[in-house]
Amino acid sequence: MERNMPYGSYREDHTPRRVSARGDGNGGGIGWDRAIAIANGEASNFKPYATADGFMWAFVDDGTDPADRLPKPARAKLLRLRDERTAAHDLVQPMFDRINDSHIDKLKAFHEIQKLESEYNRNIHFASDERAGREPTSSAKAFLARIDETKRKHARLTEIHNRLVEQQSEKSGRSRALAGLLDSNLERWLKALPPGSKIIPYQGAAPKLRKGETTVEAIERVRQERAVALADLNDLRARPITVAAAKAKAKEQIERLAADGRPSVLSLLDHGEQVRFALSLEPRSQSNISRDLFAALAFTTWVNRDALIAAINKEIDAVADGTGISDNDRASAEAELTARLHGLERDEEALIDQAELSGTRIDRRTDADAQAVLGIQIS
């Protein structure tokens, strides 16, 4: 080892590295994931971990900024939203001190009223004049005027306090909305992108305002259209399957169960032994049914297979309401509604951008589509 060479440099130059096709596991090496990440100028803070379904990707915070993966316009927008979140948070904290001070001032005025009223009631001369129905003396009138002035002061302080609470609620709401949009949505979505994802700017036509419609009105309209489309999508997903599909699934289940309960006569034929019945079977699905009960159910199904299929079909016909939809029709309608929702998300964000350019601030939904907000798409 050379004397003037730092130990760290020597270690990096002489420590062997094991490199595989997927990289060295540390974001280095010549793995194809790393090569793609380098080509796209992306951060290397995604590590694979094994699951029952294969490999998944987990974000590991190594100090890099996920925003650096974005195209310049999207990166600038994300950084601006971060600044807005910080500014909104900074506006909230001082409000707590002001609200606390105003609350104390309001309490002081309230206690002053109680104190003055108590002193007035304890004054023998004031009390005797009131009982006798005599005109209050000048000193009594001055004391009552002092009480009234303190009550007016308390009313003003209460109004100030309530106004501060309202302002604090509005600012806290904006701070929470921006935090939800960024922390629980945009940042999380960006960190979840696997390495090799190619992020490009979205190129689409800007939405047009209807005749006599303002930008704010257009945003509200698009949001209502989105709510309707989302409700339609939920209704579609909740629709039952067709009668034919239900009967096919029931038949498949019954035949599978009957096959499990089918007794074996091979030993009887070959060696004259007894018929072998499945006395204990492991249930196919997760349930509380015992092995013995499942075996009995399977055997009974084997004996009465055709009758059971006919009975189940009759039950399906009696219950079905005719609103079933085929898998192909469901998939086609879902794809159409999903595409419409994506389009509405992009229209909404474009209109919000237009409103901001004209000086009107519109809070974004915390569940807004991340790609729409950032103006990107994954190719």
Short mmCIF file of C-alpha atoms in Angstrom, two decimals:
data_model
loop_
_atom_site.label_atom_id
_atom_site.label_comp_id
_atom_site.label_asym_id
_atom_site.label_seq_id
_atom_site.Cartn_x
_atom_site.Cartn_y
_atom_site.Cartn_z
CA MET A 1 0.00 0.00 0.00
CA GLU A 2 1.29 3.43 -0.88
CA ARG A 3 1.82 5.61 2.17
CA ASN A 4 0.12 8.69 0.71
CA MET A 5 -2.93 6.85 -0.57
CA PRO A 6 -6.03 7.28 1.67
CA TYR A 7 -7.25 4.05 3.16
CA GLY A 8 -10.69 4.57 1.65
CA SER A 9 -9.24 4.84 -1.85
CA TYR A 10 -7.17 1.70 -1.35
CA ARG A 11 -10.20 -0.20 -0.08
CA GLU A 12 -12.35 0.88 -3.02
CA ASP A 13 -9.62 -0.02 -5.52
CA HIS A 14 -8.74 -3.41 -4.05
CA THR A 15 -11.93 -4.81 -2.53
CA PRO A 16 -13.45 -7.33 -4.99
CA ARG A 17 -17.08 -6.78 -6.01
CA ARG A 18 -19.44 -9.55 -7.02
CA VAL A 19 -21.46 -8.41 -10.03
CA SER A 20 -24.49 -10.20 -11.41
CA ALA A 21 -26.87 -9.56 -14.28
CA ARG A 22 -29.05 -7.57 -11.91
CA GLY A 23 -26.20 -5.51 -10.52
CA ASP A 24 -24.20 -5.75 -7.34
CA GLY A 25 -27.15 -5.15 -5.00
CA ASN A 26 -25.75 -1.78 -3.96
CA GLY A 27 -26.83 0.30 -6.93
CA GLY A 28 -23.52 -0.27 -8.70
CA GLY A 29 -22.08 -2.89 -11.02
CA ILE A 30 -23.18 -3.46 -14.57
CA GLY A 31 -26.64 -4.97 -14.00
CA TRP A 32 -29.28 -4.12 -16.57
CA ASP A 33 -31.46 -2.32 -13.97
CA ARG A 34 -28.52 -0.10 -13.09
CA ALA A 35 -27.68 0.47 -16.76
CA ILE A 36 -31.24 1.57 -17.53
CA ALA A 37 -31.29 3.82 -14.47
CA ILE A 38 -28.05 5.46 -15.55
CA ALA A 39 -29.31 5.93 -19.10
CA ASN A 40 -32.43 7.66 -17.80
CA GLY A 41 -30.52 9.74 -15.29
CA GLU A 42 -32.49 8.22 -12.42
CA ALA A 43 -31.61 7.73 -8.77
CA SER A 44 -30.43 4.28 -7.79
CA ASN A 45 -32.36 4.06 -4.53
CA PHE A 46 -34.60 1.09 -5.36
CA LYS A 47 -33.66 -2.34 -4.01
CA PRO A 48 -35.31 -5.67 -4.88
CA TYR A 49 -36.67 -7.97 -2.21
CA ALA A 50 -38.17 -11.41 -2.62
CA THR A 51 -41.88 -12.08 -2.04
CA ALA A 52 -44.17 -15.04 -2.60
CA ASP A 53 -45.10 -13.56 -5.99
CA GLY A 54 -41.55 -12.80 -7.10
CA PHE A 55 -39.47 -9.66 -6.80
CA MET A 56 -40.82 -6.37 -5.52
CA TRP A 57 -39.05 -3.04 -5.31
CA ALA A 58 -38.59 -1.05 -2.12
CA PHE A 59 -37.45 2.55 -1.90
CA VAL A 60 -34.33 3.02 0.19
CA ASP A 61 -33.54 6.58 1.26
CA ASP A 62 -29.90 7.05 0.31
CA GLY A 63 -30.03 10.83 0.31
CA THR A 64 -31.00 11.30 -3.32
CA ASP A 65 -34.09 13.29 -4.29
CA PRO A 66 -36.77 11.37 -6.23
CA ALA A 67 -37.64 14.67 -7.92
CA ASP A 68 -34.41 14.36 -9.88
CA ARG A 69 -36.01 11.53 -11.87
CA LEU A 70 -38.57 13.92 -13.34
CA PRO A 71 -38.36 15.99 -16.52
CA LYS A 72 -37.43 19.61 -15.83
CA PRO A 73 -40.97 21.10 -15.94
CA ALA A 74 -42.35 18.38 -13.67
CA ARG A 75 -39.40 18.68 -11.31
CA ALA A 76 -39.88 22.44 -11.08
CA LYS A 77 -43.57 21.97 -10.31
CA LEU A 78 -42.90 19.40 -7.59
CA LEU A 79 -40.32 21.68 -5.97
CA ARG A 80 -42.78 24.58 -6.11
CA LEU A 81 -45.46 22.48 -4.43
CA ARG A 82 -42.96 21.54 -1.74
CA ASP A 83 -42.23 25.22 -1.17
CA GLU A 84 -45.96 25.93 -0.93
CA ARG A 85 -46.35 23.16 1.64
CA THR A 86 -43.51 24.59 3.73
CA ALA A 87 -44.90 28.11 3.48
CA ALA A 88 -48.38 26.93 4.44
CA HIS A 89 -46.99 25.08 7.45
CA ASP A 90 -44.96 28.12 8.51
CA LEU A 91 -48.13 30.24 8.45
CA VAL A 92 -49.96 27.87 10.76
CA GLN A 93 -47.56 27.75 13.70
CA PRO A 94 -47.62 31.48 14.60
CA MET A 95 -51.41 31.35 14.57
CA PHE A 96 -51.41 29.09 17.63
CA ASP A 97 -49.54 31.71 19.65
CA ARG A 98 -51.86 34.49 18.50
CA ILE A 99 -54.93 32.42 19.27
CA ASN A 100 -53.58 31.57 22.70
CA ASP A 101 -52.83 35.24 23.43
CA SER A 102 -56.29 36.32 22.25
CA HIS A 103 -57.88 33.62 24.38
CA ILE A 104 -56.00 34.88 27.44
CA ASP A 105 -57.06 38.48 26.70
CA LYS A 106 -60.67 37.34 26.34
CA LEU A 107 -60.53 35.49 29.67
CA LYS A 108 -59.00 38.51 31.40
CA ALA A 109 -61.85 40.70 30.18
CA PHE A 110 -64.40 38.11 31.28
CA HIS A 111 -62.89 37.89 34.77
CA GLU A 112 -62.79 41.70 34.93
CA ILE A 113 -66.53 41.78 34.23
CA GLN A 114 -67.17 39.27 36.99
CA LYS A 115 -64.99 41.24 39.38
CA LEU A 116 -66.71 44.57 38.65
CA GLU A 117 -70.19 43.09 38.89
CA SER A 118 -69.28 41.47 42.20
CA GLU A 119 -67.95 44.77 43.56
CA TYR A 120 -71.09 46.59 42.42
CA ASN A 121 -73.37 44.04 44.08
CA ARG A 122 -71.38 44.19 47.33
CA ASN A 123 -71.65 48.00 47.52
CA ILE A 124 -74.24 48.77 50.20
CA HIS A 125 -75.22 52.17 48.83
CA PHE A 126 -75.68 50.92 45.27
CA ALA A 127 -77.77 48.01 46.50
CA SER A 128 -80.00 50.13 48.74
CA ASP A 129 -80.70 52.61 45.97
CA GLU A 130 -81.72 49.78 43.62
CA ARG A 131 -84.02 48.22 46.25
CA ALA A 132 -85.60 51.56 46.95
CA GLY A 133 -86.04 52.28 43.26
CA ARG A 134 -84.08 55.49 43.52
CA GLU A 135 -82.15 57.03 40.66
CA PRO A 136 -78.55 55.70 40.69
CA THR A 137 -75.99 58.15 41.92
CA SER A 138 -73.30 59.52 39.64
CA SER A 139 -70.76 57.13 41.15
CA ALA A 140 -73.10 54.20 40.55
CA LYS A 141 -73.67 55.29 36.94
CA ALA A 142 -69.90 55.56 36.43
CA PHE A 143 -69.45 52.07 37.84
CA LEU A 144 -72.16 50.64 35.57
CA ALA A 145 -70.61 52.42 32.58
CA ARG A 146 -67.30 50.81 33.45
CA ILE A 147 -68.97 47.40 33.49
CA ASP A 148 -70.64 48.05 30.11
CA GLU A 149 -67.34 49.18 28.59
CA THR A 150 -65.62 46.01 29.84
CA LYS A 151 -68.41 43.91 28.31
CA ARG A 152 -67.94 45.67 24.97
CA LYS A 153 -64.21 45.02 25.25
CA HIS A 154 -64.90 41.34 25.91
CA ALA A 155 -67.18 41.19 22.86
CA ARG A 156 -64.47 42.74 20.66
CA LEU A 157 -61.85 40.32 21.99
CA THR A 158 -64.21 37.40 21.42
CA GLU A 159 -64.75 38.50 17.82
CA ILE A 160 -60.99 38.79 17.28
CA HIS A 161 -60.43 35.36 18.82
CA ASN A 162 -63.11 33.73 16.66
CA ARG A 163 -61.70 35.36 13.53
CA LEU A 164 -58.21 34.07 14.37
CA VAL A 165 -59.58 30.57 14.94
CA GLU A 166 -61.32 30.72 11.56
CA GLN A 167 -58.12 31.89 9.86
CA GLN A 168 -56.12 29.20 11.62
CA SER A 169 -58.60 26.55 10.50
CA GLU A 170 -58.34 27.73 6.88
CA LYS A 171 -54.53 27.81 6.96
CA SER A 172 -54.33 24.45 8.72
CA GLY A 173 -56.65 22.97 6.11
CA ARG A 174 -54.42 24.18 3.29
CA SER A 175 -51.33 22.92 5.10
CA ARG A 176 -52.90 19.49 5.60
CA ALA A 177 -54.14 19.40 2.00
CA LEU A 178 -50.68 20.13 0.61
CA ALA A 179 -49.08 17.63 2.97
CA GLY A 180 -51.59 14.98 1.92
CA LEU A 181 -51.09 15.76 -1.77
CA LEU A 182 -47.31 15.55 -1.52
CA ASP A 183 -46.47 13.10 1.26
CA SER A 184 -49.30 10.61 0.77
CA ASN A 185 -49.64 10.94 -2.98
CA LEU A 186 -47.01 12.49 -5.26
CA GLU A 187 -43.89 11.62 -3.26
CA ARG A 188 -45.12 8.11 -2.47
CA TRP A 189 -46.08 7.44 -6.08
CA LEU A 190 -42.73 8.69 -7.33
CA LYS A 191 -40.80 6.57 -4.84
CA ALA A 192 -42.81 3.48 -5.82
CA LEU A 193 -41.80 3.68 -9.48
CA PRO A 194 -39.48 0.76 -10.29
CA PRO A 195 -36.07 1.46 -11.79
CA GLY A 196 -36.09 1.66 -15.54
CA SER A 197 -39.42 3.51 -15.66
CA LYS A 198 -39.13 6.12 -18.40
CA ILE A 199 -40.83 9.36 -17.39
CA ILE A 200 -41.66 11.78 -20.20
CA PRO A 201 -43.66 15.03 -20.34
CA TYR A 202 -47.34 14.65 -21.18
CA GLN A 203 -48.33 16.24 -24.46
CA GLY A 204 -52.05 16.83 -24.67
CA ALA A 205 -54.54 19.44 -25.82
CA ALA A 206 -55.55 22.04 -23.25
CA PRO A 207 -59.21 21.90 -22.17
CA LYS A 208 -61.51 24.57 -23.57
CA LEU A 209 -63.94 26.63 -21.55
CA ARG A 210 -67.59 26.47 -22.45
CA LYS A 211 -69.40 29.61 -23.58
CA GLY A 212 -69.66 32.06 -20.69
CA GLU A 213 -67.81 29.72 -18.34
CA THR A 214 -65.05 30.89 -16.01
CA THR A 215 -62.00 28.82 -15.17
CA VAL A 216 -63.23 28.25 -11.62
CA GLU A 217 -66.63 27.12 -12.93
CA ALA A 218 -64.90 24.79 -15.40
CA ILE A 219 -62.88 23.21 -12.58
CA GLU A 220 -66.04 22.61 -10.58
CA ARG A 221 -67.77 21.12 -13.63
CA VAL A 222 -64.86 18.77 -14.35
CA ARG A 223 -64.78 17.67 -10.72
CA GLN A 224 -68.49 16.89 -10.83
CA GLU A 225 -68.03 14.94 -14.06
CA ARG A 226 -65.19 13.03 -12.41
CA ALA A 227 -67.38 12.21 -9.41
CA VAL A 228 -70.08 10.87 -11.74
CA ALA A 229 -67.57 8.79 -13.72
CA LEU A 230 -66.08 7.42 -10.51
CA ALA A 231 -69.53 6.46 -9.24
CA ASP A 232 -70.25 4.76 -12.57
CA LEU A 233 -66.99 2.83 -12.26
CA ASN A 234 -67.85 1.70 -8.73
CA ASP A 235 -71.32 0.64 -9.89
CA LEU A 236 -69.80 -1.28 -12.79
CA ARG A 237 -67.39 -3.14 -10.52
CA ALA A 238 -70.25 -3.99 -8.16
CA ARG A 239 -72.46 -5.49 -10.89
CA PRO A 240 -72.92 -9.26 -10.65
CA ILE A 241 -71.69 -11.76 -13.19
CA THR A 242 -74.08 -13.24 -15.74
CA VAL A 243 -76.33 -16.19 -14.99
CA ALA A 244 -74.39 -18.34 -17.46
CA ALA A 245 -71.08 -17.46 -15.82
CA ALA A 246 -72.49 -18.15 -12.36
CA LYS A 247 -73.77 -21.56 -13.45
CA ALA A 248 -70.43 -22.40 -15.05
CA LYS A 249 -68.52 -21.48 -11.89
CA ALA A 250 -70.94 -23.44 -9.72
CA LYS A 251 -70.64 -26.49 -11.95
CA GLU A 252 -66.85 -26.28 -11.87
CA GLN A 253 -66.87 -26.10 -8.07
CA ILE A 254 -69.29 -29.01 -7.71
CA GLU A 255 -67.37 -31.21 -10.14
CA ARG A 256 -64.12 -30.43 -8.36
CA LEU A 257 -65.69 -31.28 -5.02
CA ALA A 258 -67.20 -34.47 -6.43
CA ALA A 259 -63.80 -35.52 -7.77
CA ASP A 260 -62.33 -35.09 -4.29
CA GLY A 261 -65.03 -37.33 -2.80
CA ARG A 262 -64.89 -40.07 -5.43
CA PRO A 263 -64.12 -43.44 -3.77
CA SER A 264 -61.43 -45.74 -5.14
CA VAL A 265 -62.28 -49.29 -6.27
CA LEU A 266 -58.80 -50.20 -7.58
CA SER A 267 -57.84 -52.20 -4.49
CA LEU A 268 -61.19 -53.96 -4.66
CA LEU A 269 -60.62 -55.02 -8.25
CA ASP A 270 -56.94 -55.89 -7.89
CA HIS A 271 -56.89 -57.59 -4.51
CA GLY A 272 -60.48 -58.05 -3.43
CA GLU A 273 -60.07 -55.47 -0.70
CA GLN A 274 -62.69 -53.00 0.48
CA VAL A 275 -63.73 -49.88 -1.38
CA ARG A 276 -61.60 -46.98 -0.18
CA PHE A 277 -63.45 -43.85 0.85
CA ALA A 278 -61.78 -40.52 1.51
CA LEU A 279 -62.48 -40.26 5.23
CA SER A 280 -60.42 -37.11 5.78
CA LEU A 281 -59.62 -34.42 3.24
CA GLU A 282 -57.88 -31.07 3.45
CA PRO A 283 -60.37 -28.34 2.42
CA ARG A 284 -59.37 -26.63 -0.82
CA SER A 285 -60.12 -23.14 0.47
CA GLN A 286 -59.39 -21.43 3.76
CA SER A 287 -62.38 -22.19 5.98
CA ASN A 288 -63.33 -23.46 9.41
CA ILE A 289 -64.70 -26.73 8.04
CA SER A 290 -62.96 -29.82 9.43
CA ARG A 291 -61.21 -32.41 7.30
CA ASP A 292 -63.79 -35.07 8.20
CA LEU A 293 -66.74 -32.83 7.39
CA PHE A 294 -65.15 -31.80 4.09
CA ALA A 295 -64.66 -35.47 3.19
CA ALA A 296 -68.34 -36.20 3.92
CA LEU A 297 -69.40 -33.18 1.86
CA ALA A 298 -67.21 -34.27 -1.04
CA PHE A 299 -68.59 -37.83 -1.02
CA THR A 300 -72.20 -36.60 -0.83
CA THR A 301 -71.50 -34.28 -3.75
CA TRP A 302 -70.07 -37.18 -5.77
CA VAL A 303 -73.20 -39.25 -5.13
CA ASN A 304 -75.61 -36.42 -5.97
CA ARG A 305 -73.55 -34.39 -8.43
CA ASP A 306 -76.11 -33.94 -11.19
CA ALA A 307 -78.97 -33.30 -8.78
CA LEU A 308 -76.87 -30.73 -6.90
CA ILE A 309 -75.92 -28.94 -10.13
CA ALA A 310 -79.58 -28.78 -11.14
CA ALA A 311 -80.60 -27.49 -7.70
CA ILE A 312 -77.91 -24.80 -7.69
CA ASN A 313 -78.89 -23.71 -11.21
CA LYS A 314 -82.50 -23.40 -10.08
CA GLU A 315 -81.40 -21.29 -7.11
CA ILE A 316 -79.35 -19.03 -9.39
CA ASP A 317 -82.35 -18.49 -11.69
CA ALA A 318 -84.51 -17.58 -8.70
CA VAL A 319 -82.07 -15.05 -7.26
CA ALA A 320 -80.60 -13.44 -10.41
CA ASP A 321 -82.01 -10.00 -11.22
CA GLY A 322 -80.85 -9.77 -14.83
CA THR A 323 -78.21 -7.09 -14.21
CA GLY A 324 -75.25 -9.42 -14.70
CA ILE A 325 -72.46 -8.46 -17.05
CA SER A 326 -69.92 -10.60 -18.86
CA ASP A 327 -66.22 -10.38 -18.08
CA ASN A 328 -65.46 -9.00 -21.55
CA ASP A 329 -68.15 -6.31 -21.33
CA ARG A 330 -67.04 -5.40 -17.82
CA ALA A 331 -63.40 -5.10 -18.88
CA SER A 332 -64.32 -2.99 -21.92
CA ALA A 333 -66.55 -0.63 -19.93
CA GLU A 334 -64.00 -0.36 -17.13
CA ALA A 335 -61.25 0.54 -19.60
CA GLU A 336 -63.49 3.22 -21.12
CA LEU A 337 -64.39 4.73 -17.74
CA THR A 338 -60.80 4.59 -16.52
CA ALA A 339 -59.62 6.42 -19.64
CA ARG A 340 -62.32 9.04 -19.09
CA LEU A 341 -61.24 9.49 -15.48
CA HIS A 342 -57.62 9.96 -16.53
CA GLY A 343 -58.69 12.55 -19.10
CA LEU A 344 -60.77 14.43 -16.54
CA GLU A 345 -57.84 14.39 -14.10
CA ARG A 346 -55.60 16.01 -16.70
CA ASP A 347 -58.29 18.56 -17.64
CA GLU A 348 -58.73 19.49 -13.99
CA GLU A 349 -55.01 20.02 -13.45
CA ALA A 350 -54.66 22.05 -16.66
CA LEU A 351 -57.52 24.31 -15.53
CA ILE A 352 -55.95 24.71 -12.08
CA ASP A 353 -52.72 25.79 -13.76
CA GLN A 354 -54.67 28.31 -15.86
CA ALA A 355 -56.36 29.68 -12.73
CA GLU A 356 -53.02 30.08 -10.97
CA LEU A 357 -51.61 32.00 -13.93
CA SER A 358 -54.50 34.46 -13.58
CA GLY A 359 -53.88 34.84 -9.84
CA THR A 360 -56.62 32.52 -8.55
CA ARG A 361 -55.51 29.81 -6.14
CA ILE A 362 -57.36 26.50 -6.33
CA ASP A 363 -56.50 23.78 -3.84
CA ARG A 364 -55.81 20.43 -5.45
CA ARG A 365 -57.50 17.28 -4.28
CA THR A 366 -55.25 15.15 -2.07
CA ASP A 367 -56.18 12.13 -4.22
CA ALA A 368 -55.44 13.84 -7.53
CA ASP A 369 -53.72 11.70 -10.14
CA ALA A 370 -49.95 12.07 -9.67
CA GLN A 371 -49.16 11.92 -13.38
CA ALA A 372 -51.79 14.57 -14.12
CA VAL A 373 -50.52 16.94 -11.41
CA LEU A 374 -46.91 16.59 -12.54
CA GLY A 375 -47.77 16.68 -16.25
CA ILE A 376 -45.99 13.43 -17.04
CA GLN A 377 -46.63 9.95 -18.33
CA ILE A 378 -44.82 6.63 -18.11
CA SER A 379 -43.78 5.32 -21.51
#
